[in-house]
Amino acid sequence: LAQERQSGKLVVSGVEAGTNAAKSGIKKGTVLCTVDGSSVQGMTLDQVRPLLLGEPHTAVVLGLRGPQGGEIQDFAVIRQVPRGPGPNRPSQQQQVPLRQPSPPIPPGHHLQQQQQQQQQQ
């Protein structure tokens, strides 16, 4: 999905073969008009993305209009588990690894370090 700069329309920029969107008949170049019956006119891609992603294996109804205009057609799509890196899916390089918390610093520790440094000088 991409947002046209001049019109602000949200346009399907590509459909991966084998995805539920492709199986539903969604084509490149169609314009997204509604998500679950609510208009997305005037919304940014960042505002619409969470509406589209939702929980895997749940349905979302997309109201789409062809690139040449015409009537809005509803397409029911079952959300899939996201694959690979994407805007809402960090790549492995972007993921922050979980680590064990550092042990607590004992009270006065910084003072002991300062005293040791002064003694060494």
CSV table of C-alpha atoms in Angstrom, one decimal:
chain,number,residue,atom,x,y,z
A,1,LEU,CA,0.0,0.0,0.0
A,2,ALA,CA,1.3,3.4,-0.9
A,3,GLN,CA,0.0,7.0,-0.5
A,4,GLU,CA,-0.1,9.2,-3.6
A,5,ARG,CA,1.6,12.5,-2.8
A,6,GLN,CA,-0.8,14.9,-4.6
A,7,SER,CA,-4.2,13.2,-4.0
A,8,GLY,CA,-3.4,11.5,-0.7
A,9,LYS,CA,-5.2,8.4,-2.0
A,10,LEU,CA,-4.1,5.0,-0.6
A,11,VAL,CA,-3.2,2.8,-3.5
A,12,VAL,CA,-2.4,-0.9,-3.6
A,13,SER,CA,1.2,-0.9,-4.8
A,14,GLY,CA,1.5,-4.7,-5.2
A,15,VAL,CA,0.0,-8.0,-4.2
A,16,GLU,CA,2.2,-11.0,-3.4
A,17,ALA,CA,1.1,-14.2,-5.2
A,18,GLY,CA,-0.4,-16.7,-2.8
A,19,THR,CA,-1.5,-14.3,-0.2
A,20,ASN,CA,-5.1,-14.0,1.0
A,21,ALA,CA,-5.3,-10.5,-0.8
A,22,ALA,CA,-4.3,-12.1,-4.1
A,23,LYS,CA,-6.8,-15.0,-3.6
A,24,SER,CA,-9.5,-12.4,-2.9
A,25,GLY,CA,-8.9,-10.8,-6.3
A,26,ILE,CA,-7.2,-7.5,-5.1
A,27,LYS,CA,-5.1,-6.0,-7.8
A,28,LYS,CA,-2.3,-3.5,-8.0
A,29,GLY,CA,-3.5,0.0,-8.6
A,30,THR,CA,-6.8,-0.2,-6.8
A,31,VAL,CA,-7.6,2.5,-4.3
A,32,LEU,CA,-8.4,1.8,-0.7
A,33,CYS,CA,-11.6,3.7,0.3
A,34,THR,CA,-12.8,1.9,3.5
A,35,VAL,CA,-11.6,-0.5,6.1
A,36,ASP,CA,-14.4,-2.5,7.9
A,37,GLY,CA,-16.9,0.0,6.6
A,38,SER,CA,-15.1,3.2,7.9
A,39,SER,CA,-13.8,5.7,5.4
A,40,VAL,CA,-10.0,6.2,5.2
A,41,GLN,CA,-10.3,9.3,3.2
A,42,GLY,CA,-7.9,11.9,4.6
A,43,MET,CA,-6.0,9.4,6.7
A,44,THR,CA,-2.3,8.8,6.3
A,45,LEU,CA,-0.7,5.4,5.6
A,46,ASP,CA,0.5,5.3,9.2
A,47,GLN,CA,-3.0,5.8,10.5
A,48,VAL,CA,-4.5,3.1,8.3
A,49,ARG,CA,-1.7,0.5,8.8
A,50,PRO,CA,-2.9,-0.7,12.2
A,51,LEU,CA,-6.5,-1.1,10.9
A,52,LEU,CA,-5.2,-3.4,8.2
A,53,LEU,CA,-2.8,-5.4,10.3
A,54,GLY,CA,-5.0,-6.4,13.2
A,55,GLU,CA,-4.8,-9.9,14.7
A,56,PRO,CA,-3.8,-12.8,12.4
A,57,HIS,CA,-6.6,-15.1,11.2
A,58,THR,CA,-9.3,-12.4,11.7
A,59,ALA,CA,-11.3,-10.9,8.8
A,60,VAL,CA,-11.0,-7.4,7.5
A,61,VAL,CA,-13.3,-5.9,4.9
A,62,LEU,CA,-11.6,-3.6,2.4
A,63,GLY,CA,-13.6,-1.2,0.3
A,64,LEU,CA,-11.7,-0.8,-2.9
A,65,ARG,CA,-12.3,1.2,-6.1
A,66,GLY,CA,-10.6,0.4,-9.4
A,67,PRO,CA,-7.8,2.7,-10.7
A,68,GLN,CA,-10.3,4.1,-13.3
A,69,GLY,CA,-12.9,4.9,-10.7
A,70,GLY,CA,-16.3,3.2,-10.5
A,71,GLU,CA,-18.1,1.6,-7.6
A,72,ILE,CA,-16.5,0.7,-4.4
A,73,GLN,CA,-16.3,-3.1,-4.0
A,74,ASP,CA,-15.9,-4.9,-0.7
A,75,PHE,CA,-13.3,-7.6,-0.4
A,76,ALA,CA,-13.2,-9.7,2.8
A,77,VAL,CA,-9.7,-10.8,3.5
A,78,ILE,CA,-8.4,-13.0,6.3
A,79,ARG,CA,-5.3,-11.5,7.9
A,80,GLN,CA,-2.2,-13.6,7.7
A,81,VAL,CA,0.8,-13.7,10.1
A,82,PRO,CA,3.2,-11.1,8.8
A,83,ARG,CA,6.3,-12.4,7.0
A,84,GLY,CA,9.7,-10.8,7.0
A,85,PRO,CA,10.6,-7.3,7.9
A,86,GLY,CA,8.2,-4.5,7.2
A,87,PRO,CA,7.1,-1.1,8.6
A,88,ASN,CA,5.5,-2.7,11.6
A,89,ARG,CA,7.8,-5.7,11.7
A,90,PRO,CA,11.4,-4.9,12.7
A,91,SER,CA,14.1,-6.8,10.9
A,92,GLN,CA,16.5,-8.8,13.1
A,93,GLN,CA,19.0,-6.0,13.0
A,94,GLN,CA,16.4,-3.5,14.3
A,95,GLN,CA,15.2,-5.8,17.1
A,96,VAL,CA,16.4,-4.9,20.6
A,97,PRO,CA,17.7,-8.0,22.3
A,98,LEU,CA,16.4,-8.8,25.8
A,99,ARG,CA,19.1,-9.0,28.3
A,100,GLN,CA,19.5,-9.7,32.0
A,101,PRO,CA,19.2,-6.6,34.2
A,102,SER,CA,22.4,-5.2,35.6
A,103,PRO,CA,23.1,-5.9,39.2
A,104,PRO,CA,22.2,-3.0,41.5
A,105,ILE,CA,25.0,-0.5,42.3
A,106,PRO,CA,25.7,-0.5,46.0
A,107,PRO,CA,25.1,2.9,47.8
A,108,GLY,CA,28.2,5.0,47.9
A,109,HIS,CA,29.9,3.1,45.1
A,110,HIS,CA,30.6,6.2,43.1
A,111,LEU,CA,32.2,7.9,46.1
A,112,GLN,CA,34.5,4.9,46.5
A,113,GLN,CA,35.6,5.2,42.9
A,114,GLN,CA,36.3,8.9,43.3
A,115,GLN,CA,38.4,8.2,46.4
A,116,GLN,CA,40.4,5.5,44.7
A,117,GLN,CA,41.1,7.8,41.7
A,118,GLN,CA,42.2,10.6,44.0
A,119,GLN,CA,44.6,8.2,45.9
A,120,GLN,CA,46.2,7.0,42.7
A,121,GLN,CA,47.0,10.6,41.7
